[in-house]
PDB file of C-alpha atoms in Angstrom:
ATOM      1  CA  MET A 316     -67.480  -0.256 -10.422  1.00 73.00           C
ATOM      2  CA  LYS A 317     -64.392  -1.241  -8.562  1.00 77.00           C
ATOM      3  CA  ASN A 318     -63.133   2.523  -8.637  1.00 74.00           C
ATOM      4  CA  PHE A 319     -66.333   4.090  -7.810  1.00 68.00           C
ATOM      5  CA  VAL A 320     -66.861   1.677  -4.412  1.00 73.00           C
ATOM      6  CA  LYS A 321     -63.329   2.539  -3.885  1.00 69.00           C
ATOM      7  CA  MET A 322     -64.038   6.051  -3.801  1.00 63.00           C
ATOM      8  CA  LEU A 323     -66.679   5.925  -1.399  1.00 62.00           C
ATOM      9  CA  LYS A 324     -64.897   4.043   0.783  1.00 68.00           C
ATOM     10  CA  ASP A 325     -62.116   6.730   0.953  1.00 66.00           C
ATOM     11  CA  SER A 326     -62.421   8.797   3.840  1.00 67.00           C
ATOM     12  CA  LYS A 327     -59.606  11.395   3.485  1.00 68.00           C
ATOM     13  CA  GLY A 328     -61.470  13.573   1.528  1.00 69.00           C
ATOM     14  CA  ALA A 329     -64.116  13.661   4.308  1.00 72.00           C
ATOM     15  CA  THR A 330     -61.782  13.637   6.994  1.00 79.00           C
ATOM     16  CA  ALA A 331     -60.147  16.604   4.972  1.00 79.00           C
ATOM     17  CA  ILE A 332     -63.392  18.742   4.682  1.00 84.00           C
ATOM     18  CA  GLU A 333     -64.347  18.168   8.234  1.00 88.00           C
ATOM     19  CA  TYR A 334     -60.712  19.881   9.562  1.00 90.00           C
ATOM     20  CA  GLY A 335     -61.273  22.651   6.789  1.00 90.00           C
ATOM     21  CA  LEU A 336     -65.181  23.509   7.799  1.00 94.00           C
ATOM     22  CA  ILE A 337     -63.591  23.423  11.700  1.00 96.00           C
ATOM     23  CA  ALA A 338     -60.626  25.877  10.617  1.00 96.00           C
ATOM     24  CA  ALA A 339     -63.609  28.272   9.011  1.00 97.00           C
ATOM     25  CA  LEU A 340     -65.737  28.520  11.927  1.00 97.00           C
ATOM     26  CA  ILE A 341     -62.640  28.810  14.510  1.00 98.00           C
ATOM     27  CA  ALA A 342     -61.677  31.711  12.126  1.00 97.00           C
ATOM     28  CA  VAL A 343     -64.919  33.042  12.082  1.00 97.00           C
ATOM     29  CA  ALA A 344     -65.232  33.253  15.262  1.00 97.00           C
ATOM     30  CA  ALA A 345     -62.077  34.803  16.262  1.00 97.00           C
ATOM     31  CA  ILE A 346     -62.423  37.585  13.840  1.00 97.00           C
ATOM     32  CA  THR A 347     -66.079  38.060  15.834  1.00 95.00           C
ATOM     33  CA  ALA A 348     -64.059  38.246  18.960  1.00 95.00           C
ATOM     34  CA  MET A 349     -61.243  40.459  17.969  1.00 95.00           C
ATOM     35  CA  SER A 350     -63.886  43.269  15.891  1.00 94.00           C
ATOM     36  CA  THR A 351     -65.971  43.017  18.765  1.00 92.00           C
ATOM     37  CA  LEU A 352     -63.063  43.564  21.131  1.00 94.00           C
ATOM     38  CA  GLY A 353     -61.400  46.462  18.594  1.00 92.00           C
ATOM     39  CA  ASN A 354     -64.422  47.945  19.165  1.00 91.00           C
ATOM     40  CA  THR A 355     -65.125  47.919  22.248  1.00 93.00           C
ATOM     41  CA  LEU A 356     -61.081  49.621  23.207  1.00 94.00           C
ATOM     42  CA  GLY A 357     -62.135  52.192  21.086  1.00 93.00           C
ATOM     43  CA  ASN A 358     -64.408  53.366  22.606  1.00 93.00           C
ATOM     44  CA  THR A 359     -63.175  53.252  25.899  1.00 94.00           C
ATOM     45  CA  PHE A 360     -59.884  55.040  24.591  1.00 95.00           C
ATOM     46  CA  ASN A 361     -62.760  57.852  22.955  1.00 95.00           C
ATOM     47  CA  ASN A 362     -63.984  58.351  26.644  1.00 95.00           C
ATOM     48  CA  VAL A 363     -60.683  59.151  28.446  1.00 95.00           C
ATOM     49  CA  SER A 364     -59.596  60.887  25.543  1.00 93.00           C
ATOM     50  CA  ASP A 365     -62.593  63.007  25.746  1.00 93.00           C
ATOM     51  CA  GLU A 366     -62.516  63.279  29.296  1.00 92.00           C
ATOM     52  CA  MET A 367     -58.473  64.352  29.765  1.00 92.00           C
ATOM     53  CA  GLU A 368     -59.420  67.294  27.702  1.00 80.00           C
TER      54      GLU A 368
END
């Protein structure tokens, strides 16, 4: 029983999980932003190429 109470009081695991969730959220936001920016740049270059022809 003492080990169970000790494990409940230990916050290292919870902190690691929180950092993992924050890192995952940042990764998703970065991927979304880069994907949108990539599509926008691709469309811009295609429009410029079409105008030059």
